[in-house]
Amino acid sequence: MDTIYKKVDPCDIDIKIIKQAGDIIRGGGLVAFPTETVYGLGADALCGASSKKIYEAKGRPSDNPLIVHIADFDSIYDIVKSVPDEAVLLAKRYWPGPLTMIFSKSELVPKETTGGLDTVAVRFPSHPVAKEFIRMSGGYVAAPSANISGRPSPTRGEHVLADMNGRIDMIIDSGECDIGLESTIIDLTAGRPMLLRPGYINEEMLKETIGDIDRDPAVFGTVSADEPPRAPGMKYRHYAPKGSLAIVSGSSEAVRDYIREKTENRTGNERIGVIACSEDADKFPSADLVADAGDRMREEEVASRLYGILRRFDDENIDLIFSEEFDTPRLGLAIMNRLIKASGHNIIKV
Ligand code: TXA
Ligand code: MG
């Protein structure tokens, strides 16, 4: 399959290109598109056969449900059974934006889209290109992140091209995603609202709006066989770089010393990479590649760079990666949730 690749400036949207993309979705095809979090791989959410193609293109297990993207709040009433008060409050505050809410689904949503579940995840993104694209596609676009299953989510058009060229009909490239980590997911279908995946809309922001919430244990990555995570996707080893990744945890000085020692006294000829904040980036001269994750005080920067960094280590064939911890106040939970999963829980305490 030839993949059409088009650049669209979010500040000056070429509506002809968006219409072409919308026609592909209405015809049952697949289009990757930008959002404020990461790039999505879209299909018509109300057509089971179209959603199924997403699983094939990504190599995604078919029990891992997709998020349905909408472009105005009222669209929700056709695809869910009921809208709890908390959802209205959260939507007023954070939609359009990087928040996904889980509802009981209506008959209109096919099981292929929800991985066989009776619930549906819904998100109303704020990216101007995403909104226009969803409207032109009929209003309901099922979309996971536009990466091959198991690779880091794409935050630039080039990342999507690297994973999806020849597998999907079209890619819309609107440059770098603002946030760089996937949306926050909250489940509103059973009792107290439960955080299933941390993201830019953090726990404090959710609590300010709807009071206390629970946290799925899988948020910390502790998944046991008897208690599967509520977001099925959280049980897979996502965001995995090709090399082995270890997170080094402890005081900043101890962490720096440990990583420096590892890069200076190698036991073999493996290529070693380091993920460090800007302040520390020049402290590891013997490493083969040091990725500057951004100023430690600027959490947004660290979040938005993370997936691009993990991909760079793959491109440069790095065998061993040591990362500093980024336990920052607002986005620390979201950043560390991704890093811990990428490392397969490989945390070295120093
Ligand atoms: O920011 C985002 O959310 C991006 C962009 C493209 O919008 N999308 C995204 O999709 O991250 P994906 O498929 O990579 O992650 C969706 C997560 C998975 O862990 C999935 O298991 C969970 O949402 N999920 C989807 N529907 C669900 C449901 N009905 N109940 C529980 N978890 C659900
Ligand atoms: Mg994903």
PDB file of N, CA, C and O in Angstrom, residues 181-208:
ATOM      1  N   LEU A 181       2.988  13.031  25.963  1.00  0.00           N
ATOM      2  CA  LEU A 181       2.578  11.810  26.670  1.00  0.00           C
ATOM      3  C   LEU A 181       1.081  11.629  26.430  1.00  0.00           C
ATOM      4  O   LEU A 181       0.347  12.613  26.307  1.00  0.00           O
ATOM      5  N   GLU A 182       0.604  10.378  26.418  1.00  0.00           N
ATOM      6  CA  GLU A 182      -0.795  10.106  26.121  1.00  0.00           C
ATOM      7  C   GLU A 182      -1.719  10.692  27.190  1.00  0.00           C
ATOM      8  O   GLU A 182      -1.307  10.949  28.323  1.00  0.00           O
ATOM      9  N   SER A 183      -3.001  10.823  26.823  1.00  0.00           N
ATOM     10  CA  SER A 183      -3.993  11.450  27.697  1.00  0.00           C
ATOM     11  C   SER A 183      -4.138  10.716  29.039  1.00  0.00           C
ATOM     12  O   SER A 183      -3.888   9.513  29.146  1.00  0.00           O
ATOM     13  N   THR A 184      -4.586  11.459  30.029  1.00  0.00           N
ATOM     14  CA  THR A 184      -5.002  10.898  31.312  1.00  0.00           C
ATOM     15  C   THR A 184      -6.276  10.082  31.057  1.00  0.00           C
ATOM     16  O   THR A 184      -7.149  10.520  30.312  1.00  0.00           O
ATOM     17  N   ILE A 185      -6.387   8.891  31.681  1.00  0.00           N
ATOM     18  CA  ILE A 185      -7.635   8.120  31.532  1.00  0.00           C
ATOM     19  C   ILE A 185      -8.295   7.951  32.893  1.00  0.00           C
ATOM     20  O   ILE A 185      -7.651   7.524  33.862  1.00  0.00           O
ATOM     21  N   ILE A 186      -9.589   8.279  32.960  1.00  0.00           N
ATOM     22  CA  ILE A 186     -10.342   8.096  34.199  1.00  0.00           C
ATOM     23  C   ILE A 186     -11.595   7.283  33.911  1.00  0.00           C
ATOM     24  O   ILE A 186     -12.283   7.498  32.913  1.00  0.00           O
ATOM     25  N   ASP A 187     -11.841   6.288  34.777  1.00  0.00           N
ATOM     26  CA  ASP A 187     -12.998   5.402  34.604  1.00  0.00           C
ATOM     27  C   ASP A 187     -14.146   5.906  35.481  1.00  0.00           C
ATOM     28  O   ASP A 187     -13.986   6.055  36.694  1.00  0.00           O
ATOM     29  N   LEU A 188     -15.297   6.165  34.858  1.00  0.00           N
ATOM     30  CA  LEU A 188     -16.452   6.696  35.593  1.00  0.00           C
ATOM     31  C   LEU A 188     -17.593   5.688  35.610  1.00  0.00           C
ATOM     32  O   LEU A 188     -18.743   6.040  35.836  1.00  0.00           O
ATOM     33  N   THR A 189     -17.270   4.417  35.378  1.00  0.00           N
ATOM     34  CA  THR A 189     -18.359   3.444  35.235  1.00  0.00           C
ATOM     35  C   THR A 189     -18.675   2.674  36.505  1.00  0.00           C
ATOM     36  O   THR A 189     -19.716   2.033  36.586  1.00  0.00           O
ATOM     37  N   ALA A 190     -17.786   2.723  37.507  1.00  0.00           N
ATOM     38  CA  ALA A 190     -18.060   1.908  38.694  1.00  0.00           C
ATOM     39  C   ALA A 190     -17.670   2.637  39.962  1.00  0.00           C
ATOM     40  O   ALA A 190     -16.495   2.925  40.166  1.00  0.00           O
ATOM     41  N   GLY A 191     -18.630   2.980  40.804  1.00  0.00           N
ATOM     42  CA  GLY A 191     -18.344   3.577  42.112  1.00  0.00           C
ATOM     43  C   GLY A 191     -17.509   4.835  41.990  1.00  0.00           C
ATOM     44  O   GLY A 191     -17.765   5.688  41.145  1.00  0.00           O
ATOM     45  N   ARG A 192     -16.476   4.902  42.840  1.00  0.00           N
ATOM     46  CA  ARG A 192     -15.635   6.090  42.853  1.00  0.00           C
ATOM     47  C   ARG A 192     -14.829   6.162  41.554  1.00  0.00           C
ATOM     48  O   ARG A 192     -14.314   5.139  41.092  1.00  0.00           O
ATOM     49  N   PRO A 193     -14.698   7.369  40.967  1.00  0.00           N
ATOM     50  CA  PRO A 193     -13.894   7.500  39.748  1.00  0.00           C
ATOM     51  C   PRO A 193     -12.483   6.958  39.971  1.00  0.00           C
ATOM     52  O   PRO A 193     -11.917   7.129  41.050  1.00  0.00           O
ATOM     53  N   MET A 194     -11.941   6.295  38.956  1.00  0.00           N
ATOM     54  CA  MET A 194     -10.628   5.685  39.126  1.00  0.00           C
ATOM     55  C   MET A 194      -9.670   6.101  38.024  1.00  0.00           C
ATOM     56  O   MET A 194      -9.994   6.015  36.844  1.00  0.00           O
ATOM     57  N   LEU A 195      -8.490   6.555  38.445  1.00  0.00           N
ATOM     58  CA  LEU A 195      -7.450   6.937  37.489  1.00  0.00           C
ATOM     59  C   LEU A 195      -6.816   5.664  36.923  1.00  0.00           C
ATOM     60  O   LEU A 195      -6.266   4.851  37.664  1.00  0.00           O
ATOM     61  N   LEU A 196      -6.896   5.488  35.601  1.00  0.00           N
ATOM     62  CA  LEU A 196      -6.317   4.297  34.978  1.00  0.00           C
ATOM     63  C   LEU A 196      -4.958   4.572  34.345  1.00  0.00           C
ATOM     64  O   LEU A 196      -4.135   3.682  34.235  1.00  0.00           O
ATOM     65  N   ARG A 197      -4.776   5.808  33.877  1.00  0.00           N
ATOM     66  CA  ARG A 197      -3.476   6.159  33.274  1.00  0.00           C
ATOM     67  C   ARG A 197      -3.197   7.626  33.595  1.00  0.00           C
ATOM     68  O   ARG A 197      -4.011   8.481  33.297  1.00  0.00           O
ATOM     69  N   PRO A 198      -2.055   7.930  34.243  1.00  0.00           N
ATOM     70  CA  PRO A 198      -1.746   9.321  34.563  1.00  0.00           C
ATOM     71  C   PRO A 198      -1.295  10.070  33.310  1.00  0.00           C
ATOM     72  O   PRO A 198      -0.730   9.480  32.393  1.00  0.00           O
ATOM     73  N   GLY A 199      -1.570  11.370  33.274  1.00  0.00           N
ATOM     74  CA  GLY A 199      -1.178  12.186  32.126  1.00  0.00           C
ATOM     75  C   GLY A 199      -1.098  13.638  32.519  1.00  0.00           C
ATOM     76  O   GLY A 199      -1.005  13.963  33.717  1.00  0.00           O
ATOM     77  N   TYR A 200      -1.159  14.508  31.540  1.00  0.00           N
ATOM     78  CA  TYR A 200      -0.999  15.945  31.770  1.00  0.00           C
ATOM     79  C   TYR A 200      -2.054  16.483  32.738  1.00  0.00           C
ATOM     80  O   TYR A 200      -1.775  17.340  33.577  1.00  0.00           O
ATOM     81  N   ILE A 201      -3.307  16.001  32.633  1.00  0.00           N
ATOM     82  CA  ILE A 201      -4.332  16.371  33.624  1.00  0.00           C
ATOM     83  C   ILE A 201      -4.050  15.482  34.838  1.00  0.00           C
ATOM     84  O   ILE A 201      -4.365  14.292  34.836  1.00  0.00           O
ATOM     85  N   ASN A 202      -3.428  16.068  35.863  1.00  0.00           N
ATOM     86  CA  ASN A 202      -2.936  15.222  36.956  1.00  0.00           C
ATOM     87  C   ASN A 202      -3.992  15.011  38.046  1.00  0.00           C
ATOM     88  O   ASN A 202      -5.100  15.544  37.979  1.00  0.00           O
ATOM     89  N   GLU A 203      -3.623  14.204  39.051  1.00  0.00           N
ATOM     90  CA  GLU A 203      -4.599  13.849  40.094  1.00  0.00           C
ATOM     91  C   GLU A 203      -5.165  15.073  40.810  1.00  0.00           C
ATOM     92  O   GLU A 203      -6.348  15.129  41.110  1.00  0.00           O
ATOM     93  N   GLU A 204      -4.292  16.054  41.093  1.00  0.00           N
ATOM     94  CA  GLU A 204      -4.756  17.271  41.777  1.00  0.00           C
ATOM     95  C   GLU A 204      -5.847  17.949  40.959  1.00  0.00           C
ATOM     96  O   GLU A 204      -6.874  18.393  41.490  1.00  0.00           O
ATOM     97  N   MET A 205      -5.618  18.038  39.662  1.00  0.00           N
ATOM     98  CA  MET A 205      -6.578  18.729  38.787  1.00  0.00           C
ATOM     99  C   MET A 205      -7.911  17.969  38.758  1.00  0.00           C
ATOM    100  O   MET A 205      -8.987  18.573  38.738  1.00  0.00           O
ATOM    101  N   LEU A 206      -7.844  16.656  38.777  1.00  0.00           N
ATOM    102  CA  LEU A 206      -9.074  15.855  38.768  1.00  0.00           C
ATOM    103  C   LEU A 206      -9.809  16.036  40.098  1.00  0.00           C
ATOM    104  O   LEU A 206     -11.022  16.252  40.133  1.00  0.00           O
ATOM    105  N   LYS A 207      -9.045  15.966  41.196  1.00  0.00           N
ATOM    106  CA  LYS A 207      -9.655  16.064  42.541  1.00  0.00           C
ATOM    107  C   LYS A 207     -10.297  17.428  42.775  1.00  0.00           C
ATOM    108  O   LYS A 207     -11.337  17.522  43.416  1.00  0.00           O
ATOM    109  N   GLU A 208      -9.646  18.470  42.269  1.00  0.00           N
ATOM    110  CA  GLU A 208     -10.218  19.822  42.402  1.00  0.00           C
ATOM    111  C   GLU A 208     -11.618  19.882  41.808  1.00  0.00           C
ATOM    112  O   GLU A 208     -12.457  20.652  42.244  1.00  0.00           O
TER     113      GLU A 208
END
